[in-house]
Amino acid sequence: MIRSLLLTVAIAFSGTLFSQQLKPVSYQDGKQKLNGLVTSNNGKKLPGVLILPAWKGIDNEAKTAALDLEKEGYIAFIADIYGEGNIPSDNATAAKTAGYYKENFAEYQKRIALALEQLKKHGAIPEKIAIIGYCFGGTGALEAARGKLPAAGFVSIHGGLAKNPMRKNEDLKAKILVEHPADDESVTAEDYHNLVKEMNEGKADWQIITYANSKHTFTNPETADYNPIMAKRAWNHTLLFLKEILK
């Protein structure tokens, strides 16, 4: 009970903090309004990181990542994939909505590309941009690489690794980091094997880091899967990768 109360207070406090330090950005996909967030250092000429959020849309994990990346000298932009009026309110709706974009991957890639343009408009150096994503967003990072979106590298954090088996493996030639929880029940051994095959056939510069004793959402402190030790290691691995490709 006490732990739950403390978490509620912490989330409320963090919401106020985020609203003070992250600037809302509205943009369009045709008639659909999209609402992203950008860090307060926008407008400067700096390396940039596009953040793709999990299946319920922009959440505290994405916002925390953006603020931490700002401290590291990056402009961070959090993409809105679903659009205004389409944010899932529960897991069932999130699964259905995320599933739509996984199946209609070209639409997902388009929404990512639109957010990428916003990041550039807000000061990110075009040649020094990376795309990272959590959960559904981790799937998006891989889709961005498959779609050959113009980024220096891609990070999938506990993302779904599978793609439709009817899709052929194509050239990737991208720098890809996959941060994979060892006990993620949503990823099968076949999914893992097929991704390795895809990256090898696509001639990607890739690596997969597997985190022991970690379930699906191991980096998110608001979930039961949270593993603080492995979450910290994963974040440090992300920063190391970003430093290599962007600085």
PDB file of C-alpha atoms in Angstrom, residues 4-244:
ATOM      1  CA  SER A   4       1.828   2.086  -4.311  1.00  0.00           C
ATOM      2  CA  LEU A   5       1.167   5.496  -2.751  1.00  0.00           C
ATOM      3  CA  LEU A   6       4.795   6.547  -3.125  1.00  0.00           C
ATOM      4  CA  LEU A   7       4.792   5.481  -6.760  1.00  0.00           C
ATOM      5  CA  THR A   8       1.624   7.501  -7.397  1.00  0.00           C
ATOM      6  CA  VAL A   9       3.182  10.601  -5.828  1.00  0.00           C
ATOM      7  CA  ALA A  10       6.390  10.095  -7.795  1.00  0.00           C
ATOM      8  CA  ILE A  11       4.500   9.777 -11.069  1.00  0.00           C
ATOM      9  CA  ALA A  12       2.496  12.938 -10.356  1.00  0.00           C
ATOM     10  CA  PHE A  13       5.672  14.853  -9.508  1.00  0.00           C
ATOM     11  CA  SER A  14       7.446  13.597 -12.605  1.00  0.00           C
ATOM     12  CA  GLY A  15       4.509  14.691 -14.747  1.00  0.00           C
ATOM     13  CA  THR A  16       4.932  18.271 -13.530  1.00  0.00           C
ATOM     14  CA  LEU A  17       8.685  18.087 -14.103  1.00  0.00           C
ATOM     15  CA  PHE A  18       8.257  16.756 -17.644  1.00  0.00           C
ATOM     16  CA  SER A  19       5.766  19.487 -18.553  1.00  0.00           C
ATOM     17  CA  GLN A  20       8.282  22.113 -17.485  1.00  0.00           C
ATOM     18  CA  GLN A  21      11.214  20.690 -19.431  1.00  0.00           C
ATOM     19  CA  LEU A  22       9.694  19.132 -22.548  1.00  0.00           C
ATOM     20  CA  LYS A  23       8.080  21.328 -25.187  1.00  0.00           C
ATOM     21  CA  PRO A  24       4.977  20.055 -27.038  1.00  0.00           C
ATOM     22  CA  VAL A  25       5.251  20.022 -30.829  1.00  0.00           C
ATOM     23  CA  SER A  26       2.248  19.580 -33.107  1.00  0.00           C
ATOM     24  CA  TYR A  27       2.716  18.284 -36.642  1.00  0.00           C
ATOM     25  CA  GLN A  28       0.614  16.538 -39.282  1.00  0.00           C
ATOM     26  CA  ASP A  29       0.210  13.352 -41.247  1.00  0.00           C
ATOM     27  CA  GLY A  30      -2.360  14.524 -43.746  1.00  0.00           C
ATOM     28  CA  LYS A  31      -5.441  15.404 -41.680  1.00  0.00           C
ATOM     29  CA  GLN A  32      -4.195  13.537 -38.614  1.00  0.00           C
ATOM     30  CA  LYS A  33      -2.717  15.772 -35.926  1.00  0.00           C
ATOM     31  CA  LEU A  34       0.328  14.372 -34.130  1.00  0.00           C
ATOM     32  CA  ASN A  35       1.666  15.641 -30.801  1.00  0.00           C
ATOM     33  CA  GLY A  36       5.331  15.047 -30.025  1.00  0.00           C
ATOM     34  CA  LEU A  37       7.682  16.403 -27.383  1.00  0.00           C
ATOM     35  CA  VAL A  38      11.116  17.979 -27.751  1.00  0.00           C
ATOM     36  CA  THR A  39      13.804  18.804 -25.203  1.00  0.00           C
ATOM     37  CA  SER A  40      14.483  22.381 -24.115  1.00  0.00           C
ATOM     38  CA  ASN A  41      17.810  22.547 -25.973  1.00  0.00           C
ATOM     39  CA  ASN A  42      15.980  22.477 -29.311  1.00  0.00           C
ATOM     40  CA  GLY A  43      17.147  25.059 -31.826  1.00  0.00           C
ATOM     41  CA  LYS A  44      20.805  24.417 -31.154  1.00  0.00           C
ATOM     42  CA  LYS A  45      22.943  22.526 -33.664  1.00  0.00           C
ATOM     43  CA  LEU A  46      23.467  19.267 -31.793  1.00  0.00           C
ATOM     44  CA  PRO A  47      23.308  15.520 -32.426  1.00  0.00           C
ATOM     45  CA  GLY A  48      19.755  14.256 -32.127  1.00  0.00           C
ATOM     46  CA  VAL A  49      17.912  11.191 -30.888  1.00  0.00           C
ATOM     47  CA  LEU A  50      14.412  10.244 -31.974  1.00  0.00           C
ATOM     48  CA  ILE A  51      12.558   8.278 -29.288  1.00  0.00           C
ATOM     49  CA  LEU A  52       9.797   5.859 -30.259  1.00  0.00           C
ATOM     50  CA  PRO A  53       7.530   5.157 -27.264  1.00  0.00           C
ATOM     51  CA  ALA A  54       5.916   1.914 -26.119  1.00  0.00           C
ATOM     52  CA  TRP A  55       2.491   0.630 -27.117  1.00  0.00           C
ATOM     53  CA  LYS A  56       0.411   3.071 -25.044  1.00  0.00           C
ATOM     54  CA  GLY A  57       2.029   6.113 -26.607  1.00  0.00           C
ATOM     55  CA  ILE A  58       4.256   8.737 -25.007  1.00  0.00           C
ATOM     56  CA  ASP A  59       4.921   7.630 -21.436  1.00  0.00           C
ATOM     57  CA  ASN A  60       7.196   8.449 -18.512  1.00  0.00           C
ATOM     58  CA  GLU A  61       9.912   6.074 -19.701  1.00  0.00           C
ATOM     59  CA  ALA A  62      10.183   7.932 -23.009  1.00  0.00           C
ATOM     60  CA  LYS A  63      10.099  11.308 -21.259  1.00  0.00           C
ATOM     61  CA  THR A  64      12.792  10.293 -18.770  1.00  0.00           C
ATOM     62  CA  ALA A  65      14.980   9.078 -21.624  1.00  0.00           C
ATOM     63  CA  ALA A  66      14.541  12.404 -23.423  1.00  0.00           C
ATOM     64  CA  LEU A  67      15.617  14.432 -20.391  1.00  0.00           C
ATOM     65  CA  ASP A  68      18.575  12.138 -19.733  1.00  0.00           C
ATOM     66  CA  LEU A  69      19.667  12.432 -23.356  1.00  0.00           C
ATOM     67  CA  GLU A  70      19.463  16.219 -23.126  1.00  0.00           C
ATOM     68  CA  LYS A  71      21.928  16.073 -20.228  1.00  0.00           C
ATOM     69  CA  GLU A  72      24.254  14.076 -22.485  1.00  0.00           C
ATOM     70  CA  GLY A  73      24.220  16.823 -25.121  1.00  0.00           C
ATOM     71  CA  TYR A  74      21.553  15.508 -27.514  1.00  0.00           C
ATOM     72  CA  ILE A  75      18.350  17.072 -28.757  1.00  0.00           C
ATOM     73  CA  ALA A  76      15.667  14.447 -28.162  1.00  0.00           C
ATOM     74  CA  PHE A  77      12.277  14.273 -29.840  1.00  0.00           C
ATOM     75  CA  ILE A  78       9.561  11.832 -28.756  1.00  0.00           C
ATOM     76  CA  ALA A  79       7.400  10.721 -31.662  1.00  0.00           C
ATOM     77  CA  ASP A  80       3.628  10.466 -31.630  1.00  0.00           C
ATOM     78  CA  ILE A  81       2.843   7.397 -33.702  1.00  0.00           C
ATOM     79  CA  TYR A  82      -0.908   7.084 -33.107  1.00  0.00           C
ATOM     80  CA  GLY A  83      -2.039  10.698 -33.352  1.00  0.00           C
ATOM     81  CA  GLU A  84      -4.411  12.869 -31.369  1.00  0.00           C
ATOM     82  CA  GLY A  85      -7.575  11.050 -30.326  1.00  0.00           C
ATOM     83  CA  ASN A  86      -6.063   7.612 -30.870  1.00  0.00           C
ATOM     84  CA  ILE A  87      -4.035   7.055 -27.676  1.00  0.00           C
ATOM     85  CA  PRO A  88      -4.873   3.633 -26.146  1.00  0.00           C
ATOM     86  CA  SER A  89      -6.372   3.676 -22.658  1.00  0.00           C
ATOM     87  CA  ASP A  90      -5.824   0.000 -21.826  1.00  0.00           C
ATOM     88  CA  ASN A  91      -3.684  -2.979 -22.799  1.00  0.00           C
ATOM     89  CA  ALA A  92      -6.275  -4.522 -25.099  1.00  0.00           C
ATOM     90  CA  THR A  93      -6.610  -1.333 -27.142  1.00  0.00           C
ATOM     91  CA  ALA A  94      -2.840  -0.836 -27.135  1.00  0.00           C
ATOM     92  CA  ALA A  95      -2.304  -4.364 -28.456  1.00  0.00           C
ATOM     93  CA  LYS A  96      -4.819  -3.806 -31.239  1.00  0.00           C
ATOM     94  CA  THR A  97      -3.471  -0.391 -32.222  1.00  0.00           C
ATOM     95  CA  ALA A  98       0.187  -1.406 -32.094  1.00  0.00           C
ATOM     96  CA  GLY A  99      -0.687  -4.558 -34.001  1.00  0.00           C
ATOM     97  CA  TYR A 100      -2.150  -2.463 -36.801  1.00  0.00           C
ATOM     98  CA  TYR A 101       1.125  -0.591 -37.293  1.00  0.00           C
ATOM     99  CA  LYS A 102       3.189  -3.763 -37.067  1.00  0.00           C
ATOM    100  CA  GLU A 103       1.085  -5.281 -39.841  1.00  0.00           C
ATOM    101  CA  ASN A 104       0.947  -2.065 -41.871  1.00  0.00           C
ATOM    102  CA  PHE A 105       4.637  -1.388 -41.425  1.00  0.00           C
ATOM    103  CA  ALA A 106       4.842   1.192 -44.234  1.00  0.00           C
ATOM    104  CA  GLU A 107       2.469   3.429 -42.262  1.00  0.00           C
ATOM    105  CA  TYR A 108       4.601   2.934 -39.168  1.00  0.00           C
ATOM    106  CA  GLN A 109       7.726   3.868 -41.121  1.00  0.00           C
ATOM    107  CA  LYS A 110       5.969   6.969 -42.447  1.00  0.00           C
ATOM    108  CA  ARG A 111       5.022   8.168 -38.951  1.00  0.00           C
ATOM    109  CA  ILE A 112       8.620   7.622 -37.832  1.00  0.00           C
ATOM    110  CA  ALA A 113       9.908   9.549 -40.851  1.00  0.00           C
ATOM    111  CA  LEU A 114       7.595  12.477 -40.061  1.00  0.00           C
ATOM    112  CA  ALA A 115       8.917  12.607 -36.492  1.00  0.00           C
ATOM    113  CA  LEU A 116      12.467  12.417 -37.821  1.00  0.00           C
ATOM    114  CA  GLU A 117      11.808  15.551 -39.893  1.00  0.00           C
ATOM    115  CA  GLN A 118      10.546  17.340 -36.784  1.00  0.00           C
ATOM    116  CA  LEU A 119      13.753  16.453 -34.951  1.00  0.00           C
ATOM    117  CA  LYS A 120      15.767  17.991 -37.792  1.00  0.00           C
ATOM    118  CA  LYS A 121      13.556  21.098 -37.822  1.00  0.00           C
ATOM    119  CA  HIS A 122      14.312  21.555 -34.143  1.00  0.00           C
ATOM    120  CA  GLY A 123      18.062  21.712 -34.630  1.00  0.00           C
ATOM    121  CA  ALA A 124      19.395  18.167 -34.811  1.00  0.00           C
ATOM    122  CA  ILE A 125      22.329  17.747 -37.185  1.00  0.00           C
ATOM    123  CA  PRO A 126      20.945  15.572 -40.006  1.00  0.00           C
ATOM    124  CA  GLU A 127      24.075  13.416 -40.254  1.00  0.00           C
ATOM    125  CA  LYS A 128      24.140  12.832 -36.506  1.00  0.00           C
ATOM    126  CA  ILE A 129      20.771  11.341 -35.621  1.00  0.00           C
ATOM    127  CA  ALA A 130      19.903   8.016 -33.998  1.00  0.00           C
ATOM    128  CA  ILE A 131      16.545   6.321 -33.490  1.00  0.00           C
ATOM    129  CA  ILE A 132      15.797   4.429 -30.276  1.00  0.00           C
ATOM    130  CA  GLY A 133      12.598   2.762 -29.144  1.00  0.00           C
ATOM    131  CA  TYR A 134      11.020   0.891 -26.265  1.00  0.00           C
ATOM    132  CA  CYS A 135       8.755  -2.171 -26.632  1.00  0.00           C
ATOM    133  CA  PHE A 136       6.490  -1.337 -29.617  1.00  0.00           C
ATOM    134  CA  GLY A 137       8.933   1.500 -30.240  1.00  0.00           C
ATOM    135  CA  GLY A 138      11.774  -1.028 -30.273  1.00  0.00           C
ATOM    136  CA  THR A 139       9.956  -2.745 -33.109  1.00  0.00           C
ATOM    137  CA  GLY A 140       9.742   0.689 -34.712  1.00  0.00           C
ATOM    138  CA  ALA A 141      13.494   1.189 -34.480  1.00  0.00           C
ATOM    139  CA  LEU A 142      13.974  -2.028 -36.438  1.00  0.00           C
ATOM    140  CA  GLU A 143      11.315  -0.951 -38.939  1.00  0.00           C
ATOM    141  CA  ALA A 144      13.116   2.363 -39.361  1.00  0.00           C
ATOM    142  CA  ALA A 145      16.276   0.450 -40.251  1.00  0.00           C
ATOM    143  CA  ARG A 146      14.324  -1.797 -42.642  1.00  0.00           C
ATOM    144  CA  GLY A 147      12.790   1.307 -44.219  1.00  0.00           C
ATOM    145  CA  LYS A 148      16.275   2.771 -44.689  1.00  0.00           C
ATOM    146  CA  LEU A 149      15.348   5.965 -42.860  1.00  0.00           C
ATOM    147  CA  PRO A 150      18.271   8.412 -42.714  1.00  0.00           C
ATOM    148  CA  ALA A 151      19.810   7.779 -39.306  1.00  0.00           C
ATOM    149  CA  ALA A 152      23.299   6.896 -38.132  1.00  0.00           C
ATOM    150  CA  GLY A 153      22.074   4.047 -35.952  1.00  0.00           C
ATOM    151  CA  PHE A 154      19.105   2.273 -34.412  1.00  0.00           C
ATOM    152  CA  VAL A 155      18.486   0.909 -30.897  1.00  0.00           C
ATOM    153  CA  SER A 156      15.709  -1.561 -30.099  1.00  0.00           C
ATOM    154  CA  ILE A 157      15.069  -1.808 -26.332  1.00  0.00           C
ATOM    155  CA  HIS A 158      12.945  -4.853 -25.389  1.00  0.00           C
ATOM    156  CA  GLY A 159      11.314  -4.557 -28.788  1.00  0.00           C
ATOM    157  CA  GLY A 160       9.461  -7.168 -30.779  1.00  0.00           C
ATOM    158  CA  LEU A 161      11.971  -8.837 -33.096  1.00  0.00           C
ATOM    159  CA  ALA A 162       9.647 -10.594 -35.538  1.00  0.00           C
ATOM    160  CA  LYS A 163       8.452  -9.465 -38.924  1.00  0.00           C
ATOM    161  CA  ASN A 164       5.988 -11.086 -41.298  1.00  0.00           C
ATOM    162  CA  PRO A 165       7.717 -14.169 -42.752  1.00  0.00           C
ATOM    163  CA  MET A 166       6.393 -13.209 -46.193  1.00  0.00           C
ATOM    164  CA  ARG A 167       8.676 -10.159 -46.163  1.00  0.00           C
ATOM    165  CA  LYS A 168      12.045 -10.851 -47.759  1.00  0.00           C
ATOM    166  CA  ASN A 169      15.286  -9.949 -46.028  1.00  0.00           C
ATOM    167  CA  GLU A 170      16.800  -6.917 -47.733  1.00  0.00           C
ATOM    168  CA  ASP A 171      19.965  -4.852 -47.443  1.00  0.00           C
ATOM    169  CA  LEU A 172      20.121  -3.020 -44.122  1.00  0.00           C
ATOM    170  CA  LYS A 173      23.694  -1.733 -44.022  1.00  0.00           C
ATOM    171  CA  ALA A 174      22.860   0.016 -40.767  1.00  0.00           C
ATOM    172  CA  LYS A 175      24.340   0.150 -37.283  1.00  0.00           C
ATOM    173  CA  ILE A 176      21.880  -1.697 -35.042  1.00  0.00           C
ATOM    174  CA  LEU A 177      21.892  -2.389 -31.300  1.00  0.00           C
ATOM    175  CA  VAL A 178      19.268  -4.744 -29.869  1.00  0.00           C
ATOM    176  CA  GLU A 179      18.856  -4.809 -26.072  1.00  0.00           C
ATOM    177  CA  HIS A 180      17.016  -8.024 -25.350  1.00  0.00           C
ATOM    178  CA  PRO A 181      15.677  -9.289 -21.996  1.00  0.00           C
ATOM    179  CA  ALA A 182      16.523 -12.975 -21.626  1.00  0.00           C
ATOM    180  CA  ASP A 183      13.122 -13.900 -20.196  1.00  0.00           C
ATOM    181  CA  ASP A 184      10.946 -11.970 -22.652  1.00  0.00           C
ATOM    182  CA  GLU A 185       8.046 -14.346 -23.297  1.00  0.00           C
ATOM    183  CA  SER A 186       6.853 -12.240 -26.234  1.00  0.00           C
ATOM    184  CA  VAL A 187       9.954 -13.123 -28.258  1.00  0.00           C
ATOM    185  CA  THR A 188      10.433 -16.701 -29.414  1.00  0.00           C
ATOM    186  CA  ALA A 189      13.700 -18.454 -30.187  1.00  0.00           C
ATOM    187  CA  GLU A 190      12.602 -18.449 -33.822  1.00  0.00           C
ATOM    188  CA  ASP A 191      12.070 -14.676 -33.742  1.00  0.00           C
ATOM    189  CA  TYR A 192      15.582 -14.237 -32.366  1.00  0.00           C
ATOM    190  CA  HIS A 193      17.138 -16.592 -34.916  1.00  0.00           C
ATOM    191  CA  ASN A 194      15.304 -14.940 -37.806  1.00  0.00           C
ATOM    192  CA  LEU A 195      16.452 -11.465 -36.771  1.00  0.00           C
ATOM    193  CA  VAL A 196      20.083 -12.587 -36.621  1.00  0.00           C
ATOM    194  CA  LYS A 197      19.662 -14.131 -40.081  1.00  0.00           C
ATOM    195  CA  GLU A 198      18.050 -10.932 -41.365  1.00  0.00           C
ATOM    196  CA  MET A 199      20.833  -8.724 -40.053  1.00  0.00           C
ATOM    197  CA  ASN A 200      23.542 -11.003 -41.406  1.00  0.00           C
ATOM    198  CA  GLU A 201      21.935 -11.217 -44.834  1.00  0.00           C
ATOM    199  CA  GLY A 202      21.365  -7.453 -44.765  1.00  0.00           C
ATOM    200  CA  LYS A 203      25.056  -6.835 -44.000  1.00  0.00           C
ATOM    201  CA  ALA A 204      24.199  -4.767 -40.932  1.00  0.00           C
ATOM    202  CA  ASP A 205      26.725  -3.670 -38.321  1.00  0.00           C
ATOM    203  CA  TRP A 206      24.784  -5.298 -35.502  1.00  0.00           C
ATOM    204  CA  GLN A 207      24.961  -6.533 -31.962  1.00  0.00           C
ATOM    205  CA  ILE A 208      22.490  -8.066 -29.531  1.00  0.00           C
ATOM    206  CA  ILE A 209      23.002  -7.712 -25.794  1.00  0.00           C
ATOM    207  CA  THR A 210      20.948 -10.106 -23.693  1.00  0.00           C
ATOM    208  CA  TYR A 211      20.138  -9.190 -20.087  1.00  0.00           C
ATOM    209  CA  ALA A 212      19.832 -12.018 -17.559  1.00  0.00           C
ATOM    210  CA  ASN A 213      16.899 -12.366 -15.164  1.00  0.00           C
ATOM    211  CA  SER A 214      14.956  -9.807 -17.151  1.00  0.00           C
ATOM    212  CA  LYS A 215      11.392  -9.920 -18.424  1.00  0.00           C
ATOM    213  CA  HIS A 216       9.828  -7.867 -21.192  1.00  0.00           C
ATOM    214  CA  THR A 217       9.639  -4.327 -19.730  1.00  0.00           C
ATOM    215  CA  PHE A 218      12.782  -4.634 -17.610  1.00  0.00           C
ATOM    216  CA  THR A 219      13.840  -0.995 -18.147  1.00  0.00           C
ATOM    217  CA  ASN A 220      10.563   0.569 -17.016  1.00  0.00           C
ATOM    218  CA  PRO A 221      10.409   1.354 -13.266  1.00  0.00           C
ATOM    219  CA  GLU A 222       6.608   1.584 -13.403  1.00  0.00           C
ATOM    220  CA  THR A 223       6.209  -2.119 -14.247  1.00  0.00           C
ATOM    221  CA  ALA A 224       6.548  -5.351 -12.312  1.00  0.00           C
ATOM    222  CA  ASP A 225       9.288  -6.476 -14.720  1.00  0.00           C
ATOM    223  CA  TYR A 226      11.643  -3.663 -13.725  1.00  0.00           C
ATOM    224  CA  ASN A 227      15.211  -4.811 -13.079  1.00  0.00           C
ATOM    225  CA  PRO A 228      17.179  -1.754 -11.905  1.00  0.00           C
ATOM    226  CA  ILE A 229      20.611  -3.312 -12.319  1.00  0.00           C
ATOM    227  CA  MET A 230      19.988  -4.506 -15.854  1.00  0.00           C
ATOM    228  CA  ALA A 231      18.102  -1.315 -16.737  1.00  0.00           C
ATOM    229  CA  LYS A 232      21.138   0.757 -15.770  1.00  0.00           C
ATOM    230  CA  ARG A 233      23.428  -1.480 -17.797  1.00  0.00           C
ATOM    231  CA  ALA A 234      21.134  -1.234 -20.806  1.00  0.00           C
ATOM    232  CA  TRP A 235      21.067   2.555 -20.585  1.00  0.00           C
ATOM    233  CA  ASN A 236      24.850   2.694 -20.343  1.00  0.00           C
ATOM    234  CA  HIS A 237      25.078   0.464 -23.408  1.00  0.00           C
ATOM    235  CA  THR A 238      22.719   2.829 -25.226  1.00  0.00           C
ATOM    236  CA  LEU A 239      24.848   5.842 -24.317  1.00  0.00           C
ATOM    237  CA  LEU A 240      28.034   4.068 -25.404  1.00  0.00           C
ATOM    238  CA  PHE A 241      26.474   3.232 -28.767  1.00  0.00           C
ATOM    239  CA  LEU A 242      25.206   6.799 -29.250  1.00  0.00           C
ATOM    240  CA  LYS A 243      28.601   8.245 -28.371  1.00  0.00           C
ATOM    241  CA  GLU A 244      30.267   6.003 -30.937  1.00  0.00           C
TER     242      GLU A 244
END
